[in-house]
């Protein structure tokens, strides 16, 4: 198929960006969206134009490195990551708009690449269980009921891609936060630090400039790992409990 | 299996008679691991831990370690050394440590816990791993790996890794990759992600505590040696282009594997050999570089545009049956229209005892044989159809579609998304792909390379897997190295502190930095016609064709010539646009491809020298009468450790004999 691409180009964080239009041809159904961009980049390089910068690594939907706004939707029209979106989701002659994640807390580095360092800093603030190497008890000494283990697992599948933030009109990272709180909070190992964790992480979230959650639900609709909205209720509940405990 | 205690030598040192690579290399001094332990095998690690010198907690704050890589090996090491109180600087090229390639591992992690009372033990895990590696790994290292494996699970559970559990709340495990005990722990099809998040979170906790400093989007481009010791790295900030000097008392490379030398592989796009190769050029030995693992169950290539290959977990072989049409004419037909009688379930036919569960190298090679015979299925790429069927029809009849969905749902979805076909209705198509490398920088029992102060962990080193890696053992090795081995061995090195103080004006530091700068400006000034990617693709085609699943003397010689031509044209015809002072992905790529080209040549020389079939490495000149791989222990039971011979010289081969004291070598048989 032949496509018209409107792509955001921005040389660096401090220079203004603009949309540029490119044509690509001979795009086949079974290319991934990023392979389509590879084809464009190879053409640009040949013409002496600098290729478009975008992030990706695993290209398997698991590392969370890729992420683009495609026609205004985080990761594009399907519930998946950008690297797992395939061109069969588009048709010959389509005009496709491609932009970087838009959120104040994810500044653009160049073209389609943004800085998601804020997510690491949120984890640093308390998104872990303190267990020094070598001091762990025998693994089966703490049984975890299967339903709790399952729920914990489901929330641990968050790949930290940031689509939830990009999709949220408030630029909130509550879904990401809720997923981590629930992953660790469902486990017996996660209890000792449960109150402190939620308080610190929410504090860091706000400090990074992410917006508040007003329950719009765009986050969960865009999430490639289908993290459900109820983790945000869990987040709020944990936060209230921690307050009650005097945190 | 004989239980031997490890006090008597069981094999004779090898004597190489053939010399296929004559003219391509020079022979160096034999190599001996200077810290190899002796005595009863089960006591070796315990004794060594005790014998290694200690470092007083108050002194640790003054000692610094650079760790390149944040995968399971590097992330776990950073967390552990940070907890111990050392000053750690951690580097990765992704935007977050949590995105290291380890995150993609699907199947699981082995540990000798014997939770199922099915006869597992440290000794059995040790035995399986050595045998699975075709007796080309070091027994002391592998025993230690098996020994610490159980602690890994404890550690990860304590961190909140949500492993699969049984109804009673205890950990579940399964058997994997043809092993006869259930020792594989897993977290659905995302074990790598969950283990890495555990290590990452532990590391981020240390970042908050101030013991670990994290440098993301930074690429190590050179190692700094002073008086023969590793004392730092030169890194490029990939966002600003700034060339930085980082100094420390010791350097750890945990930079992963180099399977991307083949261009198409299951590795992440950024995986590369640069960290190891830069060290190699400064004197670190590269061991067994030609040992590549090919995974049998990947989604086949669909066209020229393909940028990477996707693995389908090996667990699928537990229920899927593998076949191709008996007649080449049937290859274009809808598989559902090919009657039972016209199907060749070739693994079940050739290996009735193991059937579809034969080891990876055998499953891979037979798939290639079927396609080479003209019985491959799926679309033609070039002149060939490269695919075989993995059919779930029987399993669906037996377990129902829901039963299959429960077991493999995410894999089936992934397949459908990538291929556009519904695997519940029509058989999947699979083909082997490069997956992992067993070669890597040479290390001793302490994971130290032949350069003092340079340690290597995880897939970047060579020591534990031999010529073939069993499923679920790379994750185990990465975490064993990072959590338990390295912290115990590096302290023995650091106990020599204080090291001489150096600063950035030291001539060797300045020289390393200048080298990096001039290399970058060369890439930008060649101004030829071809992208780095196009050179990478061409290299990949050569490597896969001649140094892939099957190798021959003639093919390898041809490949070496082709790679040399490619190298010459790379340095004259490369085109990298943009500048060095911003994010420039083409520039990053150019540096990685330049190193891959040199590595590719060494891999071919190593493969040419090794005239035996071993693990995933099938040498056409070394097969049994019925076409099975034939190993030559009497000639090749050694580690090939290559020393850089200079830009215009030949690589120097150092051989480290593999001596077994606890396991007797046996030829493999899966018939
Ligand atoms: C699809 C897939 C599935 C797999 N499944 C399994 C499985 O089920 N079980 C199993 O045991 N194994 C599996 N493996 C293998 C296993 O995942 C890897 O061998 C292992 O994770 C490697 O870990 P590592 O820590 O050595 O390196 P990696 O995880 O590859 O990490 C490398 C790190 O080094 C950094 N780095 C590299 N070069 C530089 C540089 N020059 N400068 C700065 N940083 C650098 C990277 O940023 C990264 O942080 C699988 C592999 C693949 C590809
Ligand atoms: S919650 Fe979903 S959308 Fe948000 S970072 Fe995690 S995986 Fe991405
Ligand atoms: S590139 Fe890893 S999730 Fe898309």
PDB file of N, CA and C in Angstrom, chain B residues 443-475:
ATOM      1  N   UNK B 443      36.481 -15.806  31.089  1.00  0.00           N
ATOM      2  CA  UNK B 443      36.605 -15.454  32.508  1.00  0.00           C
ATOM      3  C   UNK B 443      37.144 -16.643  33.281  1.00  0.00           C
ATOM      4  N   UNK B 444      37.744 -16.354  34.413  1.00  0.00           N
ATOM      5  CA  UNK B 444      38.174 -17.434  35.294  1.00  0.00           C
ATOM      6  C   UNK B 444      37.029 -17.779  36.263  1.00  0.00           C
ATOM      7  N   UNK B 445      37.328 -18.621  37.225  1.00  0.00           N
ATOM      8  CA  UNK B 445      36.287 -19.064  38.168  1.00  0.00           C
ATOM      9  C   UNK B 445      35.707 -17.879  38.955  1.00  0.00           C
ATOM     10  N   UNK B 446      36.475 -16.811  39.051  1.00  0.00           N
ATOM     11  CA  UNK B 446      35.981 -15.619  39.754  1.00  0.00           C
ATOM     12  C   UNK B 446      35.228 -14.656  38.833  1.00  0.00           C
ATOM     13  N   UNK B 447      34.971 -15.070  37.610  1.00  0.00           N
ATOM     14  CA  UNK B 447      34.334 -14.228  36.597  1.00  0.00           C
ATOM     15  C   UNK B 447      35.206 -13.047  36.202  1.00  0.00           C
ATOM     16  N   UNK B 448      36.505 -13.183  36.458  1.00  0.00           N
ATOM     17  CA  UNK B 448      37.417 -12.127  36.052  1.00  0.00           C
ATOM     18  C   UNK B 448      38.019 -12.500  34.692  1.00  0.00           C
ATOM     19  N   UNK B 449      38.094 -11.534  33.797  1.00  0.00           N
ATOM     20  CA  UNK B 449      38.699 -11.799  32.497  1.00  0.00           C
ATOM     21  C   UNK B 449      40.204 -11.887  32.678  1.00  0.00           C
ATOM     22  N   UNK B 450      40.931 -12.055  31.576  1.00  0.00           N
ATOM     23  CA  UNK B 450      42.391 -12.094  31.732  1.00  0.00           C
ATOM     24  C   UNK B 450      42.966 -10.698  31.995  1.00  0.00           C
ATOM     25  N   UNK B 451      42.113  -9.668  31.960  1.00  0.00           N
ATOM     26  CA  UNK B 451      42.560  -8.329  32.363  1.00  0.00           C
ATOM     27  C   UNK B 451      42.182  -8.134  33.833  1.00  0.00           C
ATOM     28  N   UNK B 452      43.160  -7.908  34.718  1.00  0.00           N
ATOM     29  CA  UNK B 452      42.808  -7.737  36.129  1.00  0.00           C
ATOM     30  C   UNK B 452      41.820  -6.580  36.309  1.00  0.00           C
ATOM     31  N   UNK B 453      40.843  -6.801  37.163  1.00  0.00           N
ATOM     32  CA  UNK B 453      39.863  -5.747  37.432  1.00  0.00           C
ATOM     33  C   UNK B 453      38.730  -5.675  36.433  1.00  0.00           C
ATOM     34  N   UNK B 454      38.784  -6.506  35.391  1.00  0.00           N
ATOM     35  CA  UNK B 454      37.674  -6.542  34.426  1.00  0.00           C
ATOM     36  C   UNK B 454      36.905  -7.842  34.623  1.00  0.00           C
ATOM     37  N   UNK B 455      35.688  -7.721  35.131  1.00  0.00           N
ATOM     38  CA  UNK B 455      34.842  -8.879  35.394  1.00  0.00           C
ATOM     39  C   UNK B 455      33.738  -8.933  34.341  1.00  0.00           C
ATOM     40  N   UNK B 456      33.275 -10.135  34.053  1.00  0.00           N
ATOM     41  CA  UNK B 456      32.252 -10.276  33.016  1.00  0.00           C
ATOM     42  C   UNK B 456      31.165 -11.229  33.522  1.00  0.00           C
ATOM     43  N   UNK B 457      29.908 -10.806  33.424  1.00  0.00           N
ATOM     44  CA  UNK B 457      28.810 -11.601  33.986  1.00  0.00           C
ATOM     45  C   UNK B 457      27.682 -11.790  32.982  1.00  0.00           C
ATOM     46  N   UNK B 458      26.903 -12.842  33.188  1.00  0.00           N
ATOM     47  CA  UNK B 458      25.727 -13.087  32.345  1.00  0.00           C
ATOM     48  C   UNK B 458      26.118 -13.593  30.961  1.00  0.00           C
ATOM     49  N   UNK B 459      25.268 -13.296  29.993  1.00  0.00           N
ATOM     50  CA  UNK B 459      25.487 -13.817  28.645  1.00  0.00           C
ATOM     51  C   UNK B 459      26.791 -13.308  28.038  1.00  0.00           C
ATOM     52  N   UNK B 460      27.313 -12.216  28.551  1.00  0.00           N
ATOM     53  CA  UNK B 460      28.542 -11.648  28.000  1.00  0.00           C
ATOM     54  C   UNK B 460      29.769 -12.516  28.274  1.00  0.00           C
ATOM     55  N   UNK B 461      29.721 -13.413  29.249  1.00  0.00           N
ATOM     56  CA  UNK B 461      30.866 -14.304  29.461  1.00  0.00           C
ATOM     57  C   UNK B 461      30.575 -15.670  28.842  1.00  0.00           C
ATOM     58  N   UNK B 462      31.534 -16.565  28.926  1.00  0.00           N
ATOM     59  CA  UNK B 462      31.403 -17.803  28.143  1.00  0.00           C
ATOM     60  C   UNK B 462      31.198 -19.061  28.983  1.00  0.00           C
ATOM     61  N   UNK B 463      31.336 -18.994  30.308  1.00  0.00           N
ATOM     62  CA  UNK B 463      31.779 -20.185  31.020  1.00  0.00           C
ATOM     63  C   UNK B 463      30.807 -21.326  31.303  1.00  0.00           C
ATOM     64  N   UNK B 464      29.515 -21.065  31.380  1.00  0.00           N
ATOM     65  CA  UNK B 464      28.650 -22.090  31.980  1.00  0.00           C
ATOM     66  C   UNK B 464      27.861 -22.997  31.038  1.00  0.00           C
ATOM     67  N   UNK B 465      27.696 -22.607  29.788  1.00  0.00           N
ATOM     68  CA  UNK B 465      26.743 -23.362  28.971  1.00  0.00           C
ATOM     69  C   UNK B 465      27.366 -24.299  27.945  1.00  0.00           C
ATOM     70  N   UNK B 466      28.678 -24.259  27.805  1.00  0.00           N
ATOM     71  CA  UNK B 466      29.301 -25.158  26.838  1.00  0.00           C
ATOM     72  C   UNK B 466      28.888 -24.815  25.425  1.00  0.00           C
ATOM     73  N   UNK B 467      28.659 -25.856  24.616  1.00  0.00           N
ATOM     74  CA  UNK B 467      28.385 -25.625  23.206  1.00  0.00           C
ATOM     75  C   UNK B 467      26.904 -25.486  22.918  1.00  0.00           C
ATOM     76  N   UNK B 468      26.067 -25.634  23.926  1.00  0.00           N
ATOM     77  CA  UNK B 468      24.626 -25.634  23.710  1.00  0.00           C
ATOM     78  C   UNK B 468      23.978 -25.266  25.030  1.00  0.00           C
ATOM     79  N   UNK B 469      23.024 -24.355  25.004  1.00  0.00           N
ATOM     80  CA  UNK B 469      22.413 -23.981  26.276  1.00  0.00           C
ATOM     81  C   UNK B 469      21.050 -24.642  26.430  1.00  0.00           C
ATOM     82  N   UNK B 470      20.823 -25.258  27.566  1.00  0.00           N
ATOM     83  CA  UNK B 470      19.513 -25.827  27.832  1.00  0.00           C
ATOM     84  C   UNK B 470      18.531 -24.702  28.136  1.00  0.00           C
ATOM     85  N   UNK B 471      17.260 -24.958  27.887  1.00  0.00           N
ATOM     86  CA  UNK B 471      16.232 -23.972  28.189  1.00  0.00           C
ATOM     87  C   UNK B 471      16.270 -23.600  29.662  1.00  0.00           C
ATOM     88  N   UNK B 472      15.865 -22.371  29.949  1.00  0.00           N
ATOM     89  CA  UNK B 472      15.695 -21.888  31.324  1.00  0.00           C
ATOM     90  C   UNK B 472      16.986 -21.830  32.128  1.00  0.00           C
ATOM     91  N   UNK B 473      18.134 -21.901  31.456  1.00  0.00           N
ATOM     92  CA  UNK B 473      19.373 -21.837  32.230  1.00  0.00           C
ATOM     93  C   UNK B 473      20.119 -20.515  32.071  1.00  0.00           C
ATOM     94  N   UNK B 474      19.728 -19.668  31.107  1.00  0.00           N
ATOM     95  CA  UNK B 474      20.421 -18.377  30.958  1.00  0.00           C
ATOM     96  C   UNK B 474      19.979 -17.412  32.045  1.00  0.00           C
ATOM     97  N   UNK B 475      18.697 -17.446  32.359  1.00  0.00           N
ATOM     98  CA  UNK B 475      18.192 -16.569  33.417  1.00  0.00           C
ATOM     99  C   UNK B 475      18.846 -16.965  34.740  1.00  0.00           C
TER     100      UNK B 475
END
